[in-house]
Amino acid sequence: MGLRELKKQQTRQNISHQATRLFLRHGFDQVTIADVAAAAQVAKMTVTNYFPRKEDLALDLHEVFVGLLARTVAERAPGESALAALRRAFLAAVSRHDAVIGFSGPEFARMITESPALVARIREFHEEREDALADVLARETGAAPADLLPRLVAAQFGGVHRVLFQETLRRTIDGQGQEEIAAALAESGRAAFDLLEPALAGYAVRTV
């Protein structure tokens, strides 16, 4: 990484850190872009250059979140179905308490759930993630452009992840510890994927 790129990364991280600190202290809806810029000691335009939407200051994992399911399917092993790959990846994320599937402190979880703007933005994340997954499923199965099956399957997989994400936030706000949450999520995740197994066990199995 060159000096210019390193400087950009440090600036972005500083803005994100200062924004999160302010949001947790005052609430997302009470903090302005000007407040974040002042705390980070940069211009407002610098903040918006790195984060075009205020919501993305609080939800800084947009690209990782949206691309997670599609990437998991695209990188699945030979002989592995889309369902098996997603099950494996989800349970691994649970075991490491991954923030992308909802693990966070109670303050952060409350900040998200108490802000209509953030709730709406996360809903958009889920929709974008399903679209990205559907594109990969269509490509991997050679589906025709008008074929609805990849979108229908992506909606099933996306729905499982959406519900489990919300459950993680709920349990976090209720004060449960991460190990307790992880145990419950692993059980619910296995049950959810088991429900999809009869219909989708043989869908999008990688041949090479």
mmCIF file with all atom_site columns, C-alpha atoms in Angstrom:
data_model
loop_
_atom_site.group_PDB
_atom_site.id
_atom_site.type_symbol
_atom_site.label_atom_id
_atom_site.label_alt_id
_atom_site.label_comp_id
_atom_site.label_asym_id
_atom_site.label_entity_id
_atom_site.label_seq_id
_atom_site.pdbx_PDB_ins_code
_atom_site.Cartn_x
_atom_site.Cartn_y
_atom_site.Cartn_z
_atom_site.occupancy
_atom_site.B_iso_or_equiv
_atom_site.pdbx_formal_charge
_atom_site.auth_seq_id
_atom_site.auth_comp_id
_atom_site.auth_asym_id
_atom_site.auth_atom_id
_atom_site.pdbx_PDB_model_num
ATOM 1   C CA . MET A 1 1   ? 0.000   0.000   0.000   1.00 0.00 ? 1   MET A CA 1
ATOM 2   C CA . GLY A 1 2   ? 1.412   3.389   -1.019  1.00 0.00 ? 2   GLY A CA 1
ATOM 3   C CA . LEU A 1 3   ? 1.562   6.411   1.254   1.00 0.00 ? 3   LEU A CA 1
ATOM 4   C CA . ARG A 1 4   ? -1.439  8.037   -0.451  1.00 0.00 ? 4   ARG A CA 1
ATOM 5   C CA . GLU A 1 5   ? -3.596  4.950   -0.056  1.00 0.00 ? 5   GLU A CA 1
ATOM 6   C CA . LEU A 1 6   ? -2.481  4.529   3.556   1.00 0.00 ? 6   LEU A CA 1
ATOM 7   C CA . LYS A 1 7   ? -3.404  8.137   4.307   1.00 0.00 ? 7   LYS A CA 1
ATOM 8   C CA . LYS A 1 8   ? -6.862  7.623   2.793   1.00 0.00 ? 8   LYS A CA 1
ATOM 9   C CA . GLN A 1 9   ? -7.416  4.471   4.814   1.00 0.00 ? 9   GLN A CA 1
ATOM 10  C CA . GLN A 1 10  ? -6.376  6.208   8.034   1.00 0.00 ? 10  GLN A CA 1
ATOM 11  C CA . THR A 1 11  ? -8.682  9.150   7.304   1.00 0.00 ? 11  THR A CA 1
ATOM 12  C CA . ARG A 1 12  ? -11.597 6.826   6.596   1.00 0.00 ? 12  ARG A CA 1
ATOM 13  C CA . GLN A 1 13  ? -10.981 4.836   9.775   1.00 0.00 ? 13  GLN A CA 1
ATOM 14  C CA . ASN A 1 14  ? -10.747 8.003   11.841  1.00 0.00 ? 14  ASN A CA 1
ATOM 15  C CA . ILE A 1 15  ? -14.019 9.357   10.458  1.00 0.00 ? 15  ILE A CA 1
ATOM 16  C CA . SER A 1 16  ? -15.752 6.025   11.070  1.00 0.00 ? 16  SER A CA 1
ATOM 17  C CA . HIS A 1 17  ? -14.374 5.794   14.615  1.00 0.00 ? 17  HIS A CA 1
ATOM 18  C CA . GLN A 1 18  ? -15.417 9.322   15.549  1.00 0.00 ? 18  GLN A CA 1
ATOM 19  C CA . ALA A 1 19  ? -18.865 8.838   14.027  1.00 0.00 ? 19  ALA A CA 1
ATOM 20  C CA . THR A 1 20  ? -19.462 5.613   15.937  1.00 0.00 ? 20  THR A CA 1
ATOM 21  C CA . ARG A 1 21  ? -18.336 7.252   19.182  1.00 0.00 ? 21  ARG A CA 1
ATOM 22  C CA . LEU A 1 22  ? -20.770 10.140  18.686  1.00 0.00 ? 22  LEU A CA 1
ATOM 23  C CA . PHE A 1 23  ? -23.645 7.901   17.598  1.00 0.00 ? 23  PHE A CA 1
ATOM 24  C CA . LEU A 1 24  ? -23.277 5.675   20.656  1.00 0.00 ? 24  LEU A CA 1
ATOM 25  C CA . ARG A 1 25  ? -23.091 8.648   22.987  1.00 0.00 ? 25  ARG A CA 1
ATOM 26  C CA . HIS A 1 26  ? -25.890 10.786  21.544  1.00 0.00 ? 26  HIS A CA 1
ATOM 27  C CA . GLY A 1 27  ? -27.929 8.541   19.264  1.00 0.00 ? 27  GLY A CA 1
ATOM 28  C CA . PHE A 1 28  ? -27.696 8.262   15.486  1.00 0.00 ? 28  PHE A CA 1
ATOM 29  C CA . ASP A 1 29  ? -30.510 10.656  14.670  1.00 0.00 ? 29  ASP A CA 1
ATOM 30  C CA . GLN A 1 30  ? -29.150 13.390  16.955  1.00 0.00 ? 30  GLN A CA 1
ATOM 31  C CA . VAL A 1 31  ? -25.680 13.558  15.357  1.00 0.00 ? 31  VAL A CA 1
ATOM 32  C CA . THR A 1 32  ? -25.068 15.528  12.158  1.00 0.00 ? 32  THR A CA 1
ATOM 33  C CA . ILE A 1 33  ? -22.438 15.205  9.455   1.00 0.00 ? 33  ILE A CA 1
ATOM 34  C CA . ALA A 1 34  ? -21.023 18.511  10.722  1.00 0.00 ? 34  ALA A CA 1
ATOM 35  C CA . ASP A 1 35  ? -20.637 16.981  14.187  1.00 0.00 ? 35  ASP A CA 1
ATOM 36  C CA . VAL A 1 36  ? -18.714 14.043  12.740  1.00 0.00 ? 36  VAL A CA 1
ATOM 37  C CA . ALA A 1 37  ? -16.503 16.308  10.641  1.00 0.00 ? 37  ALA A CA 1
ATOM 38  C CA . ALA A 1 38  ? -15.649 18.442  13.656  1.00 0.00 ? 38  ALA A CA 1
ATOM 39  C CA . ALA A 1 39  ? -14.806 15.406  15.786  1.00 0.00 ? 39  ALA A CA 1
ATOM 40  C CA . ALA A 1 40  ? -12.627 13.928  13.034  1.00 0.00 ? 40  ALA A CA 1
ATOM 41  C CA . GLN A 1 41  ? -11.070 17.337  12.294  1.00 0.00 ? 41  GLN A CA 1
ATOM 42  C CA . VAL A 1 42  ? -11.895 17.189  8.600   1.00 0.00 ? 42  VAL A CA 1
ATOM 43  C CA . ALA A 1 43  ? -14.200 19.111  6.276   1.00 0.00 ? 43  ALA A CA 1
ATOM 44  C CA . LYS A 1 44  ? -17.835 18.042  5.828   1.00 0.00 ? 44  LYS A CA 1
ATOM 45  C CA . MET A 1 45  ? -17.067 17.325  2.190   1.00 0.00 ? 45  MET A CA 1
ATOM 46  C CA . THR A 1 46  ? -14.328 14.921  3.245   1.00 0.00 ? 46  THR A CA 1
ATOM 47  C CA . VAL A 1 47  ? -16.846 12.976  5.326   1.00 0.00 ? 47  VAL A CA 1
ATOM 48  C CA . THR A 1 48  ? -19.326 12.730  2.471   1.00 0.00 ? 48  THR A CA 1
ATOM 49  C CA . ASN A 1 49  ? -16.585 11.778  0.006   1.00 0.00 ? 49  ASN A CA 1
ATOM 50  C CA . TYR A 1 50  ? -15.839 8.696   2.094   1.00 0.00 ? 50  TYR A CA 1
ATOM 51  C CA . PHE A 1 51  ? -19.421 8.094   3.266   1.00 0.00 ? 51  PHE A CA 1
ATOM 52  C CA . PRO A 1 52  ? -22.025 9.479   0.807   1.00 0.00 ? 52  PRO A CA 1
ATOM 53  C CA . ARG A 1 53  ? -24.849 8.501   3.172   1.00 0.00 ? 53  ARG A CA 1
ATOM 54  C CA . LYS A 1 54  ? -24.934 9.228   6.872   1.00 0.00 ? 54  LYS A CA 1
ATOM 55  C CA . GLU A 1 55  ? -26.248 5.738   7.564   1.00 0.00 ? 55  GLU A CA 1
ATOM 56  C CA . ASP A 1 56  ? -23.052 4.247   6.143   1.00 0.00 ? 56  ASP A CA 1
ATOM 57  C CA . LEU A 1 57  ? -21.041 6.001   8.841   1.00 0.00 ? 57  LEU A CA 1
ATOM 58  C CA . ALA A 1 58  ? -22.741 3.743   11.354  1.00 0.00 ? 58  ALA A CA 1
ATOM 59  C CA . LEU A 1 59  ? -22.910 0.679   9.094   1.00 0.00 ? 59  LEU A CA 1
ATOM 60  C CA . ASP A 1 60  ? -19.376 0.581   7.764   1.00 0.00 ? 60  ASP A CA 1
ATOM 61  C CA . LEU A 1 61  ? -19.521 -3.052  6.581   1.00 0.00 ? 61  LEU A CA 1
ATOM 62  C CA . HIS A 1 62  ? -21.816 -2.440  3.621   1.00 0.00 ? 62  HIS A CA 1
ATOM 63  C CA . GLU A 1 63  ? -19.672 -4.054  0.926   1.00 0.00 ? 63  GLU A CA 1
ATOM 64  C CA . VAL A 1 64  ? -18.769 -7.055  3.082   1.00 0.00 ? 64  VAL A CA 1
ATOM 65  C CA . PHE A 1 65  ? -22.389 -7.527  4.193   1.00 0.00 ? 65  PHE A CA 1
ATOM 66  C CA . VAL A 1 66  ? -23.897 -7.265  0.718   1.00 0.00 ? 66  VAL A CA 1
ATOM 67  C CA . GLY A 1 67  ? -21.321 -9.518  -0.913  1.00 0.00 ? 67  GLY A CA 1
ATOM 68  C CA . LEU A 1 68  ? -21.112 -12.189 1.779   1.00 0.00 ? 68  LEU A CA 1
ATOM 69  C CA . LEU A 1 69  ? -23.648 -14.742 0.516   1.00 0.00 ? 69  LEU A CA 1
ATOM 70  C CA . ALA A 1 70  ? -22.733 -14.334 -3.149  1.00 0.00 ? 70  ALA A CA 1
ATOM 71  C CA . ARG A 1 71  ? -19.039 -14.730 -2.387  1.00 0.00 ? 71  ARG A CA 1
ATOM 72  C CA . THR A 1 72  ? -19.686 -17.807 -0.244  1.00 0.00 ? 72  THR A CA 1
ATOM 73  C CA . VAL A 1 73  ? -21.540 -19.518 -3.087  1.00 0.00 ? 73  VAL A CA 1
ATOM 74  C CA . ALA A 1 74  ? -19.050 -18.428 -5.747  1.00 0.00 ? 74  ALA A CA 1
ATOM 75  C CA . GLU A 1 75  ? -16.149 -19.839 -3.702  1.00 0.00 ? 75  GLU A CA 1
ATOM 76  C CA . ARG A 1 76  ? -17.823 -23.108 -2.657  1.00 0.00 ? 76  ARG A CA 1
ATOM 77  C CA . ALA A 1 77  ? -15.835 -26.315 -2.968  1.00 0.00 ? 77  ALA A CA 1
ATOM 78  C CA . PRO A 1 78  ? -16.298 -28.868 -5.777  1.00 0.00 ? 78  PRO A CA 1
ATOM 79  C CA . GLY A 1 79  ? -19.257 -31.104 -4.949  1.00 0.00 ? 79  GLY A CA 1
ATOM 80  C CA . GLU A 1 80  ? -20.661 -28.566 -2.508  1.00 0.00 ? 80  GLU A CA 1
ATOM 81  C CA . SER A 1 81  ? -24.155 -27.135 -3.017  1.00 0.00 ? 81  SER A CA 1
ATOM 82  C CA . ALA A 1 82  ? -25.107 -23.527 -2.448  1.00 0.00 ? 82  ALA A CA 1
ATOM 83  C CA . LEU A 1 83  ? -27.059 -24.563 0.655   1.00 0.00 ? 83  LEU A CA 1
ATOM 84  C CA . ALA A 1 84  ? -24.155 -26.545 2.120   1.00 0.00 ? 84  ALA A CA 1
ATOM 85  C CA . ALA A 1 85  ? -21.750 -23.670 1.534   1.00 0.00 ? 85  ALA A CA 1
ATOM 86  C CA . LEU A 1 86  ? -24.048 -21.124 3.151   1.00 0.00 ? 86  LEU A CA 1
ATOM 87  C CA . ARG A 1 87  ? -24.740 -23.397 6.116   1.00 0.00 ? 87  ARG A CA 1
ATOM 88  C CA . ARG A 1 88  ? -21.005 -23.952 6.642   1.00 0.00 ? 88  ARG A CA 1
ATOM 89  C CA . ALA A 1 89  ? -20.189 -20.250 6.358   1.00 0.00 ? 89  ALA A CA 1
ATOM 90  C CA . PHE A 1 90  ? -22.979 -19.183 8.693   1.00 0.00 ? 90  PHE A CA 1
ATOM 91  C CA . LEU A 1 91  ? -22.011 -21.624 11.439  1.00 0.00 ? 91  LEU A CA 1
ATOM 92  C CA . ALA A 1 92  ? -18.377 -20.547 11.113  1.00 0.00 ? 92  ALA A CA 1
ATOM 93  C CA . ALA A 1 93  ? -19.426 -16.901 11.457  1.00 0.00 ? 93  ALA A CA 1
ATOM 94  C CA . VAL A 1 94  ? -21.430 -17.782 14.565  1.00 0.00 ? 94  VAL A CA 1
ATOM 95  C CA . SER A 1 95  ? -18.449 -19.510 16.138  1.00 0.00 ? 95  SER A CA 1
ATOM 96  C CA . ARG A 1 96  ? -16.252 -16.443 15.677  1.00 0.00 ? 96  ARG A CA 1
ATOM 97  C CA . HIS A 1 97  ? -19.003 -13.978 16.752  1.00 0.00 ? 97  HIS A CA 1
ATOM 98  C CA . ASP A 1 98  ? -18.810 -12.149 13.443  1.00 0.00 ? 98  ASP A CA 1
ATOM 99  C CA . ALA A 1 99  ? -20.156 -8.583  13.392  1.00 0.00 ? 99  ALA A CA 1
ATOM 100 C CA . VAL A 1 100 ? -21.460 -9.117  9.854   1.00 0.00 ? 100 VAL A CA 1
ATOM 101 C CA . ILE A 1 101 ? -24.125 -11.535 11.117  1.00 0.00 ? 101 ILE A CA 1
ATOM 102 C CA . GLY A 1 102 ? -25.156 -9.210  13.938  1.00 0.00 ? 102 GLY A CA 1
ATOM 103 C CA . PHE A 1 103 ? -22.761 -9.691  16.840  1.00 0.00 ? 103 PHE A CA 1
ATOM 104 C CA . SER A 1 104 ? -22.213 -6.358  18.554  1.00 0.00 ? 104 SER A CA 1
ATOM 105 C CA . GLY A 1 105 ? -22.408 -4.726  21.933  1.00 0.00 ? 105 GLY A CA 1
ATOM 106 C CA . PRO A 1 106 ? -25.849 -3.858  23.321  1.00 0.00 ? 106 PRO A CA 1
ATOM 107 C CA . GLU A 1 107 ? -25.239 -0.125  22.840  1.00 0.00 ? 107 GLU A CA 1
ATOM 108 C CA . PHE A 1 108 ? -24.588 -0.593  19.135  1.00 0.00 ? 108 PHE A CA 1
ATOM 109 C CA . ALA A 1 109 ? -27.547 -2.943  18.722  1.00 0.00 ? 109 ALA A CA 1
ATOM 110 C CA . ARG A 1 110 ? -29.859 -0.441  20.421  1.00 0.00 ? 110 ARG A CA 1
ATOM 111 C CA . MET A 1 111 ? -28.504 2.391   18.276  1.00 0.00 ? 111 MET A CA 1
ATOM 112 C CA . ILE A 1 112 ? -29.456 0.452   15.163  1.00 0.00 ? 112 ILE A CA 1
ATOM 113 C CA . THR A 1 113 ? -32.896 -0.715  16.254  1.00 0.00 ? 113 THR A CA 1
ATOM 114 C CA . GLU A 1 114 ? -33.924 2.668   17.685  1.00 0.00 ? 114 GLU A CA 1
ATOM 115 C CA . SER A 1 115 ? -33.184 4.577   14.479  1.00 0.00 ? 115 SER A CA 1
ATOM 116 C CA . PRO A 1 116 ? -35.757 4.291   11.665  1.00 0.00 ? 116 PRO A CA 1
ATOM 117 C CA . ALA A 1 117 ? -33.105 5.459   9.209   1.00 0.00 ? 117 ALA A CA 1
ATOM 118 C CA . LEU A 1 118 ? -30.701 2.685   10.171  1.00 0.00 ? 118 LEU A CA 1
ATOM 119 C CA . VAL A 1 119 ? -33.433 0.038   10.203  1.00 0.00 ? 119 VAL A CA 1
ATOM 120 C CA . ALA A 1 120 ? -34.392 1.113   6.679   1.00 0.00 ? 120 ALA A CA 1
ATOM 121 C CA . ARG A 1 121 ? -30.773 1.091   5.530   1.00 0.00 ? 121 ARG A CA 1
ATOM 122 C CA . ILE A 1 122 ? -30.202 -2.434  6.850   1.00 0.00 ? 122 ILE A CA 1
ATOM 123 C CA . ARG A 1 123 ? -33.341 -3.526  5.020   1.00 0.00 ? 123 ARG A CA 1
ATOM 124 C CA . GLU A 1 124 ? -31.738 -2.176  1.848   1.00 0.00 ? 124 GLU A CA 1
ATOM 125 C CA . PHE A 1 125 ? -28.562 -4.118  2.667   1.00 0.00 ? 125 PHE A CA 1
ATOM 126 C CA . HIS A 1 126 ? -30.560 -7.341  2.874   1.00 0.00 ? 126 HIS A CA 1
ATOM 127 C CA . GLU A 1 127 ? -32.280 -6.632  -0.445  1.00 0.00 ? 127 GLU A CA 1
ATOM 128 C CA . GLU A 1 128 ? -28.977 -5.834  -2.151  1.00 0.00 ? 128 GLU A CA 1
ATOM 129 C CA . ARG A 1 129 ? -27.492 -9.016  -0.719  1.00 0.00 ? 129 ARG A CA 1
ATOM 130 C CA . GLU A 1 130 ? -30.324 -11.133 -2.109  1.00 0.00 ? 130 GLU A CA 1
ATOM 131 C CA . ASP A 1 131 ? -29.888 -9.518  -5.527  1.00 0.00 ? 131 ASP A CA 1
ATOM 132 C CA . ALA A 1 132 ? -26.143 -10.227 -5.492  1.00 0.00 ? 132 ALA A CA 1
ATOM 133 C CA . LEU A 1 133 ? -26.776 -13.831 -4.473  1.00 0.00 ? 133 LEU A CA 1
ATOM 134 C CA . ALA A 1 134 ? -29.411 -14.275 -7.175  1.00 0.00 ? 134 ALA A CA 1
ATOM 135 C CA . ASP A 1 135 ? -26.943 -13.054 -9.806  1.00 0.00 ? 135 ASP A CA 1
ATOM 136 C CA . VAL A 1 136 ? -24.349 -15.598 -8.710  1.00 0.00 ? 136 VAL A CA 1
ATOM 137 C CA . LEU A 1 137 ? -26.891 -18.418 -8.562  1.00 0.00 ? 137 LEU A CA 1
ATOM 138 C CA . ALA A 1 138 ? -28.104 -17.571 -12.059 1.00 0.00 ? 138 ALA A CA 1
ATOM 139 C CA . ARG A 1 139 ? -24.560 -17.582 -13.394 1.00 0.00 ? 139 ARG A CA 1
ATOM 140 C CA . GLU A 1 140 ? -23.562 -20.768 -11.586 1.00 0.00 ? 140 GLU A CA 1
ATOM 141 C CA . THR A 1 141 ? -26.619 -22.691 -12.786 1.00 0.00 ? 141 THR A CA 1
ATOM 142 C CA . GLY A 1 142 ? -26.734 -21.257 -16.303 1.00 0.00 ? 142 GLY A CA 1
ATOM 143 C CA . ALA A 1 143 ? -30.239 -19.918 -15.777 1.00 0.00 ? 143 ALA A CA 1
ATOM 144 C CA . ALA A 1 144 ? -31.929 -17.920 -18.517 1.00 0.00 ? 144 ALA A CA 1
ATOM 145 C CA . PRO A 1 145 ? -32.440 -14.190 -17.874 1.00 0.00 ? 145 PRO A CA 1
ATOM 146 C CA . ALA A 1 146 ? -36.193 -14.672 -17.407 1.00 0.00 ? 146 ALA A CA 1
ATOM 147 C CA . ASP A 1 147 ? -35.801 -17.642 -15.061 1.00 0.00 ? 147 ASP A CA 1
ATOM 148 C CA . LEU A 1 148 ? -37.184 -16.766 -11.627 1.00 0.00 ? 148 LEU A CA 1
ATOM 149 C CA . LEU A 1 149 ? -35.652 -19.744 -9.825  1.00 0.00 ? 149 LEU A CA 1
ATOM 150 C CA . PRO A 1 150 ? -32.347 -18.097 -8.819  1.00 0.00 ? 150 PRO A CA 1
ATOM 151 C CA . ARG A 1 151 ? -34.252 -15.136 -7.359  1.00 0.00 ? 151 ARG A CA 1
ATOM 152 C CA . LEU A 1 152 ? -36.677 -17.415 -5.525  1.00 0.00 ? 152 LEU A CA 1
ATOM 153 C CA . VAL A 1 153 ? -33.812 -19.454 -4.061  1.00 0.00 ? 153 VAL A CA 1
ATOM 154 C CA . ALA A 1 154 ? -31.895 -16.311 -3.111  1.00 0.00 ? 154 ALA A CA 1
ATOM 155 C CA . ALA A 1 155 ? -34.982 -15.043 -1.305  1.00 0.00 ? 155 ALA A CA 1
ATOM 156 C CA . GLN A 1 156 ? -35.113 -18.265 0.724   1.00 0.00 ? 156 GLN A CA 1
ATOM 157 C CA . PHE A 1 157 ? -31.463 -18.071 1.705   1.00 0.00 ? 157 PHE A CA 1
ATOM 158 C CA . GLY A 1 158 ? -31.654 -14.331 2.288   1.00 0.00 ? 158 GLY A CA 1
ATOM 159 C CA . GLY A 1 159 ? -34.736 -14.722 4.472   1.00 0.00 ? 159 GLY A CA 1
ATOM 160 C CA . VAL A 1 160 ? -32.933 -17.171 6.747   1.00 0.00 ? 160 VAL A CA 1
ATOM 161 C CA . HIS A 1 161 ? -30.015 -14.795 7.185   1.00 0.00 ? 161 HIS A CA 1
ATOM 162 C CA . ARG A 1 162 ? -32.294 -11.796 7.720   1.00 0.00 ? 162 ARG A CA 1
ATOM 163 C CA . VAL A 1 163 ? -34.283 -13.475 10.493  1.00 0.00 ? 163 VAL A CA 1
ATOM 164 C CA . LEU A 1 164 ? -31.163 -14.768 12.215  1.00 0.00 ? 164 LEU A CA 1
ATOM 165 C CA . PHE A 1 165 ? -29.539 -11.325 12.006  1.00 0.00 ? 165 PHE A CA 1
ATOM 166 C CA . GLN A 1 166 ? -32.565 -9.767  13.676  1.00 0.00 ? 166 GLN A CA 1
ATOM 167 C CA . GLU A 1 167 ? -32.531 -12.484 16.321  1.00 0.00 ? 167 GLU A CA 1
ATOM 168 C CA . THR A 1 168 ? -28.903 -11.719 17.106  1.00 0.00 ? 168 THR A CA 1
ATOM 169 C CA . LEU A 1 169 ? -29.747 -8.058  17.667  1.00 0.00 ? 169 LEU A CA 1
ATOM 170 C CA . ARG A 1 170 ? -32.753 -8.954  19.818  1.00 0.00 ? 170 ARG A CA 1
ATOM 171 C CA . ARG A 1 171 ? -30.778 -11.251 22.056  1.00 0.00 ? 171 ARG A CA 1
ATOM 172 C CA . THR A 1 172 ? -27.975 -8.714  22.318  1.00 0.00 ? 172 THR A CA 1
ATOM 173 C CA . ILE A 1 173 ? -30.371 -5.986  23.437  1.00 0.00 ? 173 ILE A CA 1
ATOM 174 C CA . ASP A 1 174 ? -31.891 -8.406  25.943  1.00 0.00 ? 174 ASP A CA 1
ATOM 175 C CA . GLY A 1 175 ? -28.480 -8.616  27.584  1.00 0.00 ? 175 GLY A CA 1
ATOM 176 C CA . GLN A 1 176 ? -27.490 -12.136 26.604  1.00 0.00 ? 176 GLN A CA 1
ATOM 177 C CA . GLY A 1 177 ? -23.779 -12.894 26.385  1.00 0.00 ? 177 GLY A CA 1
ATOM 178 C CA . GLN A 1 178 ? -22.125 -13.712 23.092  1.00 0.00 ? 178 GLN A CA 1
ATOM 179 C CA . GLU A 1 179 ? -21.611 -17.370 23.939  1.00 0.00 ? 179 GLU A CA 1
ATOM 180 C CA . GLU A 1 180 ? -25.288 -17.748 24.827  1.00 0.00 ? 180 GLU A CA 1
ATOM 181 C CA . ILE A 1 181 ? -26.307 -15.984 21.634  1.00 0.00 ? 181 ILE A CA 1
ATOM 182 C CA . ALA A 1 182 ? -23.935 -18.115 19.571  1.00 0.00 ? 182 ALA A CA 1
ATOM 183 C CA . ALA A 1 183 ? -25.359 -21.345 20.999  1.00 0.00 ? 183 ALA A CA 1
ATOM 184 C CA . ALA A 1 184 ? -28.923 -20.261 20.224  1.00 0.00 ? 184 ALA A CA 1
ATOM 185 C CA . LEU A 1 185 ? -28.018 -19.059 16.731  1.00 0.00 ? 185 LEU A CA 1
ATOM 186 C CA . ALA A 1 186 ? -26.190 -22.265 15.871  1.00 0.00 ? 186 ALA A CA 1
ATOM 187 C CA . GLU A 1 187 ? -29.258 -24.284 16.860  1.00 0.00 ? 187 GLU A CA 1
ATOM 188 C CA . SER A 1 188 ? -31.668 -22.020 14.984  1.00 0.00 ? 188 SER A CA 1
ATOM 189 C CA . GLY A 1 189 ? -29.367 -21.835 11.970  1.00 0.00 ? 189 GLY A CA 1
ATOM 190 C CA . ARG A 1 190 ? -29.120 -25.614 11.675  1.00 0.00 ? 190 ARG A CA 1
ATOM 191 C CA . ALA A 1 191 ? -32.903 -25.912 11.985  1.00 0.00 ? 191 ALA A CA 1
ATOM 192 C CA . ALA A 1 192 ? -33.447 -23.261 9.310   1.00 0.00 ? 192 ALA A CA 1
ATOM 193 C CA . PHE A 1 193 ? -31.083 -24.856 6.813   1.00 0.00 ? 193 PHE A CA 1
ATOM 194 C CA . ASP A 1 194 ? -32.563 -28.278 7.580   1.00 0.00 ? 194 ASP A CA 1
ATOM 195 C CA . LEU A 1 195 ? -35.961 -26.919 6.516   1.00 0.00 ? 195 LEU A CA 1
ATOM 196 C CA . LEU A 1 196 ? -34.499 -25.932 3.139   1.00 0.00 ? 196 LEU A CA 1
ATOM 197 C CA . GLU A 1 197 ? -32.605 -29.199 2.689   1.00 0.00 ? 197 GLU A CA 1
ATOM 198 C CA . PRO A 1 198 ? -35.367 -31.273 1.022   1.00 0.00 ? 198 PRO A CA 1
ATOM 199 C CA . ALA A 1 199 ? -35.879 -28.733 -1.752  1.00 0.00 ? 199 ALA A CA 1
ATOM 200 C CA . LEU A 1 200 ? -32.420 -27.244 -2.207  1.00 0.00 ? 200 LEU A CA 1
ATOM 201 C CA . ALA A 1 201 ? -29.848 -29.885 -1.234  1.00 0.00 ? 201 ALA A CA 1
ATOM 202 C CA . GLY A 1 202 ? -29.112 -30.587 -4.887  1.00 0.00 ? 202 GLY A CA 1
ATOM 203 C CA . TYR A 1 203 ? -29.379 -27.020 -6.193  1.00 0.00 ? 203 TYR A CA 1
ATOM 204 C CA . ALA A 1 204 ? -26.276 -25.285 -7.549  1.00 0.00 ? 204 ALA A CA 1
ATOM 205 C CA . VAL A 1 205 ? -23.865 -28.113 -6.739  1.00 0.00 ? 205 VAL A CA 1
ATOM 206 C CA . ARG A 1 206 ? -20.419 -27.136 -7.949  1.00 0.00 ? 206 ARG A CA 1
ATOM 207 C CA . THR A 1 207 ? -19.081 -29.643 -10.473 1.00 0.00 ? 207 THR A CA 1
ATOM 208 C CA . VAL A 1 208 ? -15.484 -28.391 -10.801 1.00 0.00 ? 208 VAL A CA 1
#
